[in-house]
PDB file of C-alpha atoms and ligand atoms in Angstrom:
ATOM      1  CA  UNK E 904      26.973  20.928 -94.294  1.00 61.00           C
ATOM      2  CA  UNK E 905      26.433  20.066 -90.813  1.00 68.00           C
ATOM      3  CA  UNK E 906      30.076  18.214 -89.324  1.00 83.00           C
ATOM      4  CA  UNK E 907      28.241  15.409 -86.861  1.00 91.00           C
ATOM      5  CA  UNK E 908      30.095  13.289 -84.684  1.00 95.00           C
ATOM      6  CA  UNK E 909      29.045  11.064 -82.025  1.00 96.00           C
ATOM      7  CA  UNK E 910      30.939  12.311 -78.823  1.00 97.00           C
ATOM      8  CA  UNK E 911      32.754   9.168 -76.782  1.00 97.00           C
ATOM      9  CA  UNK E 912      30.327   9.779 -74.138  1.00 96.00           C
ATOM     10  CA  UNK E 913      27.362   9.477 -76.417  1.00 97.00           C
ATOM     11  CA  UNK E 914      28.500   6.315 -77.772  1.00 97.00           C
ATOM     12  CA  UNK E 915      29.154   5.058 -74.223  1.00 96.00           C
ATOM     13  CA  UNK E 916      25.275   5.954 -73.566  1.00 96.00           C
ATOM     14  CA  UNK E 917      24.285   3.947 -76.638  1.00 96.00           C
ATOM     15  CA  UNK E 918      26.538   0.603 -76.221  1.00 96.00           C
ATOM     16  CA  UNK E 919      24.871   0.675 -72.895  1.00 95.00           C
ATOM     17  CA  UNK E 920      21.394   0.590 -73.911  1.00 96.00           C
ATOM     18  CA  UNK E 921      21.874  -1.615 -77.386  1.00 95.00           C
ATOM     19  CA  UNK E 922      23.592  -3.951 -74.875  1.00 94.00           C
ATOM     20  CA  UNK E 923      20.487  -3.864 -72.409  1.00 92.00           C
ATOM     21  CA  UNK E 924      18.531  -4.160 -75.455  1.00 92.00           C
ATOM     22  CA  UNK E 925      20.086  -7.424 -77.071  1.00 89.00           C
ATOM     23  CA  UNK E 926      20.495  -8.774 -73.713  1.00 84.00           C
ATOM     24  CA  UNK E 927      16.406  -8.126 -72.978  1.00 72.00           C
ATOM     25  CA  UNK E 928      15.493  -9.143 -76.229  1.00 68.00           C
ATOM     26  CA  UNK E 929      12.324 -11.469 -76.410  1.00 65.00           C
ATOM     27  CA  UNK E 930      13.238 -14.452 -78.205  1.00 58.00           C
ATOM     28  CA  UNK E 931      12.078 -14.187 -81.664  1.00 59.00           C
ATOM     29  CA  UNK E 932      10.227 -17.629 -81.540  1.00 79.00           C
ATOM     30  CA  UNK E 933       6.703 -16.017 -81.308  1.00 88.00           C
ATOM     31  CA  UNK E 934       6.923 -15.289 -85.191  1.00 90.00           C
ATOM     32  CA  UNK E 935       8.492 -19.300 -85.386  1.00 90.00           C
ATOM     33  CA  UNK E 936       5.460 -20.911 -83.479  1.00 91.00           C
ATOM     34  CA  UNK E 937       3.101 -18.628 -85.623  1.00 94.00           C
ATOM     35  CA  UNK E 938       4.724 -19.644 -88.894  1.00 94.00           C
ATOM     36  CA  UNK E 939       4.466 -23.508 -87.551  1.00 93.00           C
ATOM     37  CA  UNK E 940       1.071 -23.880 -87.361  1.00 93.00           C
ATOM     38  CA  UNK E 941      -2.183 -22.249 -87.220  1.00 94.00           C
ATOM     39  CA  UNK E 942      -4.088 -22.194 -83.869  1.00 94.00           C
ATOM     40  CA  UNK E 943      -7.667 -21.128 -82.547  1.00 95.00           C
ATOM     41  CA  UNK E 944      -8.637 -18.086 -81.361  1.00 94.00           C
ATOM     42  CA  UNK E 945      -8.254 -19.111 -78.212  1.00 94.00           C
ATOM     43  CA  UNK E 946      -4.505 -21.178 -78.241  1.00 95.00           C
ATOM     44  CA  UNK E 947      -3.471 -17.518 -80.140  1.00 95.00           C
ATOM     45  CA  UNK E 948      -4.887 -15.033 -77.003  1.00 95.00           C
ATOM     46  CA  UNK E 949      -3.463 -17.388 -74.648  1.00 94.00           C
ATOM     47  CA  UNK E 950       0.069 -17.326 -77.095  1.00 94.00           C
ATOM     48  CA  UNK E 951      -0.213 -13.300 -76.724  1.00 94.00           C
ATOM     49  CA  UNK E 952      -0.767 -13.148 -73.031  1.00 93.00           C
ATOM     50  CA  UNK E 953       1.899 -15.427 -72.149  1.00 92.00           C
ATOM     51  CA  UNK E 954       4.257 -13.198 -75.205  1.00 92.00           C
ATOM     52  CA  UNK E 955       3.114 -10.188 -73.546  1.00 93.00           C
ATOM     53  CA  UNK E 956       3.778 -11.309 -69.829  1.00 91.00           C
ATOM     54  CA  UNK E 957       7.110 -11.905 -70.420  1.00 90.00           C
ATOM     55  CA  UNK E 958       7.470  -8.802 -72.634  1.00 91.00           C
ATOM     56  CA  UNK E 959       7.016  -6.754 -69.362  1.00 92.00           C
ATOM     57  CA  UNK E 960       9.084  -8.197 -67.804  1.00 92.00           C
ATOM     58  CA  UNK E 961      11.909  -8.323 -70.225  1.00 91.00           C
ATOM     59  CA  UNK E 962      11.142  -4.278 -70.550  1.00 93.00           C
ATOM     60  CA  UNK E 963      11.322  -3.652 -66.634  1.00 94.00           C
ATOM     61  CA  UNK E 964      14.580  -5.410 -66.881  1.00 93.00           C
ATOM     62  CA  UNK E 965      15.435  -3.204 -69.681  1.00 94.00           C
ATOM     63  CA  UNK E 966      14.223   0.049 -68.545  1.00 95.00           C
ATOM     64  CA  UNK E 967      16.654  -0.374 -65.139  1.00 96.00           C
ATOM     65  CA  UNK E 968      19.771  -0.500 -67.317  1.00 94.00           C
ATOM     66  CA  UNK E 969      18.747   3.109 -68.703  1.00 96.00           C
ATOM     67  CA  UNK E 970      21.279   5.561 -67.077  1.00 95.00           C
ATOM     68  CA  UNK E 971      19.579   7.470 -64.532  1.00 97.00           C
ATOM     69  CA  UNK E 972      16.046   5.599 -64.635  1.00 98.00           C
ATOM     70  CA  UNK E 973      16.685   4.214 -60.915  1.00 98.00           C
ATOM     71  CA  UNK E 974      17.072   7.095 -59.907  1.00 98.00           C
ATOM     72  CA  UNK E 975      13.668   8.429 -60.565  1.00 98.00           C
ATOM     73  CA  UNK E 976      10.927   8.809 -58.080  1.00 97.00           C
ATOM     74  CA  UNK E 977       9.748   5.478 -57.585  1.00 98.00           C
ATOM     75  CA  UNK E 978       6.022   6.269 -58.449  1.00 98.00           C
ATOM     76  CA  UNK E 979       7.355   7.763 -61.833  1.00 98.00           C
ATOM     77  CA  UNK E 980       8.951   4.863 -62.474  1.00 98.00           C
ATOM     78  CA  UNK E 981       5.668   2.656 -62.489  1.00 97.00           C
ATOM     79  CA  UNK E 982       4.304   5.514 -64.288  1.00 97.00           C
ATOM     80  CA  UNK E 983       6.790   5.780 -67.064  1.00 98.00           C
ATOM     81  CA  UNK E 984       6.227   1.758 -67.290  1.00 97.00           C
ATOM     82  CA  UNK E 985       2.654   1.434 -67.372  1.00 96.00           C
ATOM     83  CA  UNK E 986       2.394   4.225 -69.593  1.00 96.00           C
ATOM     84  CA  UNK E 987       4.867   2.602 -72.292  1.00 97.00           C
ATOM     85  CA  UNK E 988       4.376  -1.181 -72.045  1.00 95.00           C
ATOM     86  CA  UNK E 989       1.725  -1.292 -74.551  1.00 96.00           C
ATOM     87  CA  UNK E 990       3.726   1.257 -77.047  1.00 97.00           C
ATOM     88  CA  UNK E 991       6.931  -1.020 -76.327  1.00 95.00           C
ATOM     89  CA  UNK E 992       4.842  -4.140 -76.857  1.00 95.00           C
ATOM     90  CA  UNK E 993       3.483  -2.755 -80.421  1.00 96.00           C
ATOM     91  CA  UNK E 994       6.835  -1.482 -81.446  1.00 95.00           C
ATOM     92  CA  UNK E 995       8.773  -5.085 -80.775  1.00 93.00           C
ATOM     93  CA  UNK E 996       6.053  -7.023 -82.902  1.00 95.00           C
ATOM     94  CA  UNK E 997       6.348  -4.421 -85.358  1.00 96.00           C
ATOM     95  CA  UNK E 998      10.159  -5.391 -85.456  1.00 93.00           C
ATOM     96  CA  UNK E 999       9.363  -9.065 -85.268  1.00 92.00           C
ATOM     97  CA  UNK E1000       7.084  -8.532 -87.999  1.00 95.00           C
ATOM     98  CA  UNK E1001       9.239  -6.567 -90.045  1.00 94.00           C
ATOM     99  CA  UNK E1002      12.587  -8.923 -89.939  1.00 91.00           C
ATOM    100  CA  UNK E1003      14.313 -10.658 -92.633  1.00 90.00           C
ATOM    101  CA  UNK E1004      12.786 -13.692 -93.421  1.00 91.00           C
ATOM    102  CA  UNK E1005      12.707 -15.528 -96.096  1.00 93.00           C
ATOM    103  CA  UNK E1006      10.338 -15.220 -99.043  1.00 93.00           C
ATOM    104  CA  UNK E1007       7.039 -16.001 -98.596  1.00 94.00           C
ATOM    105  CA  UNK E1008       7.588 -15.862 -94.712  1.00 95.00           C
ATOM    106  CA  UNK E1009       6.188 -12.579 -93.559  1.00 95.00           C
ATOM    107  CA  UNK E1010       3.161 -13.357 -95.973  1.00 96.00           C
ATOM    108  CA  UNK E1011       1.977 -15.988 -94.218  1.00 96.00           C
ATOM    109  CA  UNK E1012       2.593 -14.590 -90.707  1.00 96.00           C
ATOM    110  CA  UNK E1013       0.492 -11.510 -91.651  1.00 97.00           C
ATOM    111  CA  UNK E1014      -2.228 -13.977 -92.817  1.00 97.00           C
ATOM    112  CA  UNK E1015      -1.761 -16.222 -89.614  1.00 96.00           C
ATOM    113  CA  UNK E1016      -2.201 -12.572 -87.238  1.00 97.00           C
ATOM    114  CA  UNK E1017      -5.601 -11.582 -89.613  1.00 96.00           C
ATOM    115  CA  UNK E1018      -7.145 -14.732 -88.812  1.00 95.00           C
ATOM    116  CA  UNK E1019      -5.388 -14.934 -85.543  1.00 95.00           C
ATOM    117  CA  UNK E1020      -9.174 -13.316 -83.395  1.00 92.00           C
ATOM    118  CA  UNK E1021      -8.289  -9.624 -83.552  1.00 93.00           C
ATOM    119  CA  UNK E1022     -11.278  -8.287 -84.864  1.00 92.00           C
ATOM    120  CA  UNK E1023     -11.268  -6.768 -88.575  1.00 93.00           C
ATOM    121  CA  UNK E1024     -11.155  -3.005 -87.304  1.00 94.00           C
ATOM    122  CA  UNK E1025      -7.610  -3.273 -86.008  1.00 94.00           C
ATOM    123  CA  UNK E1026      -6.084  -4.805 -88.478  1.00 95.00           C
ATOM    124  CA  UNK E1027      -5.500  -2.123 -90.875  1.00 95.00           C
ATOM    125  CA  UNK E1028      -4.136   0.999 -88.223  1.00 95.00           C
ATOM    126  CA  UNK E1029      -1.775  -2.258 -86.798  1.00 97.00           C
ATOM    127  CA  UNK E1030      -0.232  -3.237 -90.421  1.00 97.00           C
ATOM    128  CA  UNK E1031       0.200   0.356 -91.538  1.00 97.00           C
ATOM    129  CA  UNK E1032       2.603   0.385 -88.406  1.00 97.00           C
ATOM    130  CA  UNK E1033       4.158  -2.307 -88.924  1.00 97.00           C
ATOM    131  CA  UNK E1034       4.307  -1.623 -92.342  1.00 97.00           C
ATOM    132  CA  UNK E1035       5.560   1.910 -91.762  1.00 96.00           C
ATOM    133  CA  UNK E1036       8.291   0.462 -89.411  1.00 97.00           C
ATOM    134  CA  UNK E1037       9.464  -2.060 -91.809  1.00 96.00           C
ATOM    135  CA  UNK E1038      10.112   0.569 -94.078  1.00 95.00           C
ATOM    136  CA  UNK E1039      12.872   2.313 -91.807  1.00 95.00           C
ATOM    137  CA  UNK E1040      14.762  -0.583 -92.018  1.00 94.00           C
ATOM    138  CA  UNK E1041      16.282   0.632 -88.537  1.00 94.00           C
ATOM    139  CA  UNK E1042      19.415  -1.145 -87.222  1.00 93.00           C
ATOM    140  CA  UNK E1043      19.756  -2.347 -83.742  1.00 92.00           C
ATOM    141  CA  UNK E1044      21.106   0.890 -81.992  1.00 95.00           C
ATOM    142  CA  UNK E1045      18.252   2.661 -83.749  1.00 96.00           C
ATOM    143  CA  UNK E1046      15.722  -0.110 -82.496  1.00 95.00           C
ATOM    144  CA  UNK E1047      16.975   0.542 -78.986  1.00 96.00           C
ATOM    145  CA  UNK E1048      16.853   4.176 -78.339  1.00 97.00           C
ATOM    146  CA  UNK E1049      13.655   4.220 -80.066  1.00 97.00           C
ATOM    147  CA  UNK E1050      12.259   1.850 -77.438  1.00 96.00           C
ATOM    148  CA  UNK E1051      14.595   3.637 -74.777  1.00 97.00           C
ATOM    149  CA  UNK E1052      13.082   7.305 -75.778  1.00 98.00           C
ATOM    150  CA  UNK E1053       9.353   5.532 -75.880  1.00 98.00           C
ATOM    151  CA  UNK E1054       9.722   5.035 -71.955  1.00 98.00           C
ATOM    152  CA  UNK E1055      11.109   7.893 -71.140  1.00 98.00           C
ATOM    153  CA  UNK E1056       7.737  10.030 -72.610  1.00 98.00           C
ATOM    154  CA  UNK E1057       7.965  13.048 -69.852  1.00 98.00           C
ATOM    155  CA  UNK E1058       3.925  13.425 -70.212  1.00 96.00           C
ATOM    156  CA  UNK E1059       2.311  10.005 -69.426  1.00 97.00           C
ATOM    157  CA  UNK E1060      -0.260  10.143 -66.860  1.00 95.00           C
ATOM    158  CA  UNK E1061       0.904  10.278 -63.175  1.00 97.00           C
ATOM    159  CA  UNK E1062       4.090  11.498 -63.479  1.00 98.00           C
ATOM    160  CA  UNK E1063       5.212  13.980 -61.302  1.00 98.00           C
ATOM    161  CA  UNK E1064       8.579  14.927 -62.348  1.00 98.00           C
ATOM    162  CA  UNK E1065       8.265  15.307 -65.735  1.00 98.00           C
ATOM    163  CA  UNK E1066      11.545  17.601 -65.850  1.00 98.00           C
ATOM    164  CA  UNK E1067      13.013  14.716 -64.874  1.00 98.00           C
ATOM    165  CA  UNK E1068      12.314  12.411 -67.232  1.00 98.00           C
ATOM    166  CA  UNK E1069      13.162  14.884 -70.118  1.00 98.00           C
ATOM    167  CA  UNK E1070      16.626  15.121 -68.402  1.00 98.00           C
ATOM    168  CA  UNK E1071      16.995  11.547 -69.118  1.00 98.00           C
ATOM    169  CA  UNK E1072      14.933  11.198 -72.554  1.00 98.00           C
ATOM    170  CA  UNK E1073      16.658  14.529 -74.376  1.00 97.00           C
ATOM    171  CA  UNK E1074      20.660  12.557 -73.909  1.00 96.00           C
ATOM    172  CA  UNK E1075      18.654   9.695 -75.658  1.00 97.00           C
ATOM    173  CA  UNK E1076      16.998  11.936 -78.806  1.00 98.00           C
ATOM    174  CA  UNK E1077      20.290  13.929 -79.778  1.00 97.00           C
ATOM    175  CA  UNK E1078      22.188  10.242 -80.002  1.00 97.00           C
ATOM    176  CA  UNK E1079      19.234   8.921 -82.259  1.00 98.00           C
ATOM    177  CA  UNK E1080      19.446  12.014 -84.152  1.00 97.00           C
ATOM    178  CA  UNK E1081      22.974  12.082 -84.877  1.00 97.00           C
ATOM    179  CA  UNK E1082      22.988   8.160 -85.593  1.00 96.00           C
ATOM    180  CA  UNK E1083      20.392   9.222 -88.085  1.00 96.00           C
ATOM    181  CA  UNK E1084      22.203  11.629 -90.098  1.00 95.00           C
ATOM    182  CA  UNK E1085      25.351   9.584 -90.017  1.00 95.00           C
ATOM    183  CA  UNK E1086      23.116   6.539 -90.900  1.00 94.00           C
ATOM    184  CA  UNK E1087      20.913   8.124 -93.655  1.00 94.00           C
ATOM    185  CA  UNK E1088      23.034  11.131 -95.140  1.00 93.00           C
ATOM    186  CA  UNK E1089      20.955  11.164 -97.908  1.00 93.00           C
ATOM    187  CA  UNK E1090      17.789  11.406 -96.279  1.00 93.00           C
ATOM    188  CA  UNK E1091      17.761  14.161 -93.531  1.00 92.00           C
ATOM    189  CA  UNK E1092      13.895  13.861 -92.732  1.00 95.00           C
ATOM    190  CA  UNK E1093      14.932  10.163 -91.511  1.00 96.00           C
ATOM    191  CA  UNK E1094      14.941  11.332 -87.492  1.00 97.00           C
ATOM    192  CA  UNK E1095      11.464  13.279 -88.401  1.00 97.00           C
ATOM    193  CA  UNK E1096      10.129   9.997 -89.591  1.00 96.00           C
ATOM    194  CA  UNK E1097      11.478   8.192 -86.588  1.00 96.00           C
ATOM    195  CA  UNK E1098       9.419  10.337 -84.321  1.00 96.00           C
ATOM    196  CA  UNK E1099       6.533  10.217 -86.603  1.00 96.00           C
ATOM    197  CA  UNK E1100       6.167   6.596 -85.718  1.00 96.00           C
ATOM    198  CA  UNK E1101       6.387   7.280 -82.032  1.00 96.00           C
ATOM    199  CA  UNK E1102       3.011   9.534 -82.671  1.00 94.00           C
ATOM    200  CA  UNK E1103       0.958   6.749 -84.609  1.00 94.00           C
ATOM    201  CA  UNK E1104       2.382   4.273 -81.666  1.00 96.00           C
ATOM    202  CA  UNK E1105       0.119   6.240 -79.467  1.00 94.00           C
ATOM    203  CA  UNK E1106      -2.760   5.659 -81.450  1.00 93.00           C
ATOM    204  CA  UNK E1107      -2.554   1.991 -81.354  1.00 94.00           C
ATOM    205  CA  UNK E1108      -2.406   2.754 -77.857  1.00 92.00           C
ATOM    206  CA  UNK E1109      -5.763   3.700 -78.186  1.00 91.00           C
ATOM    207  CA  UNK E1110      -6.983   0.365 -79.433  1.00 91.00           C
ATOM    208  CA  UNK E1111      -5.715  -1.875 -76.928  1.00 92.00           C
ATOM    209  CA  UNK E1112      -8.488  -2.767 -74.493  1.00 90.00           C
ATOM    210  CA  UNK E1113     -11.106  -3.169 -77.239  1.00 92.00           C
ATOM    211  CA  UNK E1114      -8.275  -5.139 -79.421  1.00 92.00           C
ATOM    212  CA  UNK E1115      -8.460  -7.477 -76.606  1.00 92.00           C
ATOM    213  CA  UNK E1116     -12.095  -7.298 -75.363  1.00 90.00           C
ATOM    214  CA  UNK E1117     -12.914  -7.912 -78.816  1.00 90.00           C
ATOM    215  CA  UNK E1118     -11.001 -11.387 -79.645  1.00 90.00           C
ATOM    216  CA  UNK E1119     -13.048 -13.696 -80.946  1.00 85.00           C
ATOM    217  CA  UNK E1120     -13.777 -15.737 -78.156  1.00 85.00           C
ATOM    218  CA  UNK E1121     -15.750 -15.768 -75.227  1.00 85.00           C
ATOM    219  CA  UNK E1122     -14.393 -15.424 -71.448  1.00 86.00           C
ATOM    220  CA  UNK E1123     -11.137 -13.486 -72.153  1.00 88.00           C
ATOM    221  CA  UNK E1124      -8.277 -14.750 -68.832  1.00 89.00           C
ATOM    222  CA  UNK E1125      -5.551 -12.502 -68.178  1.00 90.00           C
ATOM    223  CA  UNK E1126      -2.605 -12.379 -66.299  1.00 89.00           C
ATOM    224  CA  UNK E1127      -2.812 -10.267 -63.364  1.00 91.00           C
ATOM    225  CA  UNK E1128       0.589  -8.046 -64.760  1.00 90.00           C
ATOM    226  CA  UNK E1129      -1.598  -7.693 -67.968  1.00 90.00           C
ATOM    227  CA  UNK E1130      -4.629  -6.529 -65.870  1.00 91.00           C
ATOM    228  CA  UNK E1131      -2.110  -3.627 -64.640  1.00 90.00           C
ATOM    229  CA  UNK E1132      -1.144  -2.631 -67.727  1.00 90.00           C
ATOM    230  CA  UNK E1133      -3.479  -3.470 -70.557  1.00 90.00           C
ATOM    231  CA  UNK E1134      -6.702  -1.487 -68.675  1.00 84.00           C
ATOM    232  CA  UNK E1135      -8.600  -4.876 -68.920  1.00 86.00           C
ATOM    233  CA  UNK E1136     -10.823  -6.612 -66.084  1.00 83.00           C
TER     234      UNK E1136
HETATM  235  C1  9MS L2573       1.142  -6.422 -78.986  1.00 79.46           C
HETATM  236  C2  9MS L2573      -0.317  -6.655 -79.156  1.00 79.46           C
HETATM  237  C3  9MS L2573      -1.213  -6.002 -78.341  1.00 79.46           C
HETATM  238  C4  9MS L2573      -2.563  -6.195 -78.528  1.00 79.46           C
HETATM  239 CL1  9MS L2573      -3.654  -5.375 -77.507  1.00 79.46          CL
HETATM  240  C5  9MS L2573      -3.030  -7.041 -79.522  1.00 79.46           C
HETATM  241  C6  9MS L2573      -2.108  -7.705 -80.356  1.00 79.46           C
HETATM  242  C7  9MS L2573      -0.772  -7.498 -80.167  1.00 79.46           C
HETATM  243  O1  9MS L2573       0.164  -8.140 -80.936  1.00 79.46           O
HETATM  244  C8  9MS L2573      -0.197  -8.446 -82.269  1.00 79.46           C
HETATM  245  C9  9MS L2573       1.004  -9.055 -82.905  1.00 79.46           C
HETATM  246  N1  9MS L2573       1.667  -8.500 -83.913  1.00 79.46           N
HETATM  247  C10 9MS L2573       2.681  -9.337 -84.228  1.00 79.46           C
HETATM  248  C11 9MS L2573       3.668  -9.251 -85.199  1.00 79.46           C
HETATM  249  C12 9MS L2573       4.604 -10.257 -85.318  1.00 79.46           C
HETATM  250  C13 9MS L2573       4.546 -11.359 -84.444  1.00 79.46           C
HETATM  251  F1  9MS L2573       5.458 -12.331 -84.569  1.00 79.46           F
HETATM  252  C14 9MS L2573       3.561 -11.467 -83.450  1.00 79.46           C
HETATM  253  C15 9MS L2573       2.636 -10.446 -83.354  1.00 79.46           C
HETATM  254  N2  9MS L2573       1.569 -10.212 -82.541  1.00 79.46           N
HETATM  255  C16 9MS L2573       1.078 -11.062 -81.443  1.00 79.46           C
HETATM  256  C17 9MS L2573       2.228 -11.260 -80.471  1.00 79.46           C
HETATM  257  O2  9MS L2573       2.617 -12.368 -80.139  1.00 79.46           O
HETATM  258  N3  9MS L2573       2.798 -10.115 -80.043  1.00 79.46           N
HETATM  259  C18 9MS L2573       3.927 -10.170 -79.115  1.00 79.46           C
HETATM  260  C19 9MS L2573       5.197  -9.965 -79.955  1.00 79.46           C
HETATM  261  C20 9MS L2573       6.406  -9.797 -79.061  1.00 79.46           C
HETATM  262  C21 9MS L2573       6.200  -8.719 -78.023  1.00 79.46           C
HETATM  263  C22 9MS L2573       4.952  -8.957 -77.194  1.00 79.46           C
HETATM  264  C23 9MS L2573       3.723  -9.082 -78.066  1.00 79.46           C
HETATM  265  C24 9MS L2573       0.493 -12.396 -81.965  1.00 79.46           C
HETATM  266  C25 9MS L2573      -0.127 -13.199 -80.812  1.00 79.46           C
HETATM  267  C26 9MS L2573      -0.777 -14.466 -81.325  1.00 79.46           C
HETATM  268  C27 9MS L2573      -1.811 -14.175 -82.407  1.00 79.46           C
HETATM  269  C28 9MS L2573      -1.188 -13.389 -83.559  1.00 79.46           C
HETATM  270  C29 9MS L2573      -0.532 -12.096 -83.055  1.00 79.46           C
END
């Protein structure tokens, strides 16, 4: 049996990015407003573009608290950014989505996104994620690295140094994985199934652009930071 313990420097490394992580959260009141009311097609794109916007911003802030990150070539560091922010953005509303709330709650959000002017197609890829995140039932430090690890993906396009980035993403991966056995003793796939979700993260990647060229509405406004990284306009 495997003896696994968290070295004091690895649990340095993780209080620092759970701490950039709380401190960068979003606030949670996107899954409020949506439980408050229901709104048109267009009051809910405008809702996700102004969520999203500051999403990216809260992850820059995020990403420069990741040891070693600033330190990157600069161009990698756009790279590593644009390359993520949609993952990132996918992953935190499949946490938002998969929070305790009380009964009846998460129900009615799901119903309020499905009518919300994504078009039918997406729907079911986007729930199984959710759905297959919910099921983790990851804590916090989890939640961070995972998000941590998702940026620092050597092989987006553009980057340059990719030895680089695997210098900072491979610290990040043997933290999660210990967490995981300590977490989950009983179930040793659980870091397997961590980095499954990371794989069918990509493929909502995939989606995005026609997710949003396909809202049910006409004349589709973005920000310009969303034109950068959502591929749109
Ligand atoms: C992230 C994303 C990308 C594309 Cl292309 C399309 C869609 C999408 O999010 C779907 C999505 N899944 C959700 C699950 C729980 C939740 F509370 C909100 C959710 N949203 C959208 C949202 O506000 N997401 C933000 C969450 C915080 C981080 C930045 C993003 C709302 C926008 C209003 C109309 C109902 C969907």
């Amino acid at each position: 049996k495997e003896k696994v313990e968290i070295t004091k420097a690895q649990r340095a490394l993780m209080k620092v990015i759970v701490d950039a992580y709380n401190r960068h959260k979003i606030p949670q009141d996107v899954a409020k407003k949506l439980l408050q009311d229901q709104y048109s097609a267009e009051e809910n794109f405008l809702l996700l573009t102004e969520m999203a916007t500051s999403q990216v911003q809260v992850l820059v802030e995020f990403t420069k608290n990741i040891p070693g990150f600033l330190s990157l070539n600069h161009e990698d560091q756009i790279a590593l950014l644009k390359g993520s922010a949609v993952e990132a953005m996918f992953l935190r509303s499949a946490q938002v989505f998969s929070q305790k709330m009380p009964n009846g709650h998460t129900e009615v959000l799901e119903e309020r996104i499905r009518k919300s002017g994504i078009s039918e197609e997406f729907m079911t890829p986007m729930f199984n994620f959710y759905k297959s995140i919910g099921e983790l039932h990851m804590i916090e430090e989890e939640q961070a690295l995972l998000t941590a690890i998702t940026i620092l993906t050597p092989d987006r396009p553009f980057v340059k140094d990719q030895q680089a980035v695997e210098r900072l993403q491979e610290p990040m991966l043997e933290v999660l994985r210990k967490l995981c056995v300590l977490q989950h003793p009983q179930e040793p796939q659980y870091f397997a199934r961590l980095l499954g979700r990371l794989t069918e993260l990509r493929t909502l990647n995939h989606y995005h652009a026609e997710m949003l060229t396909s809202w049910r509405m006409n004349d589709h406004k973005f920000t310009p930071l969303l034109c950068e990284i959502w591929d749109v306009q």
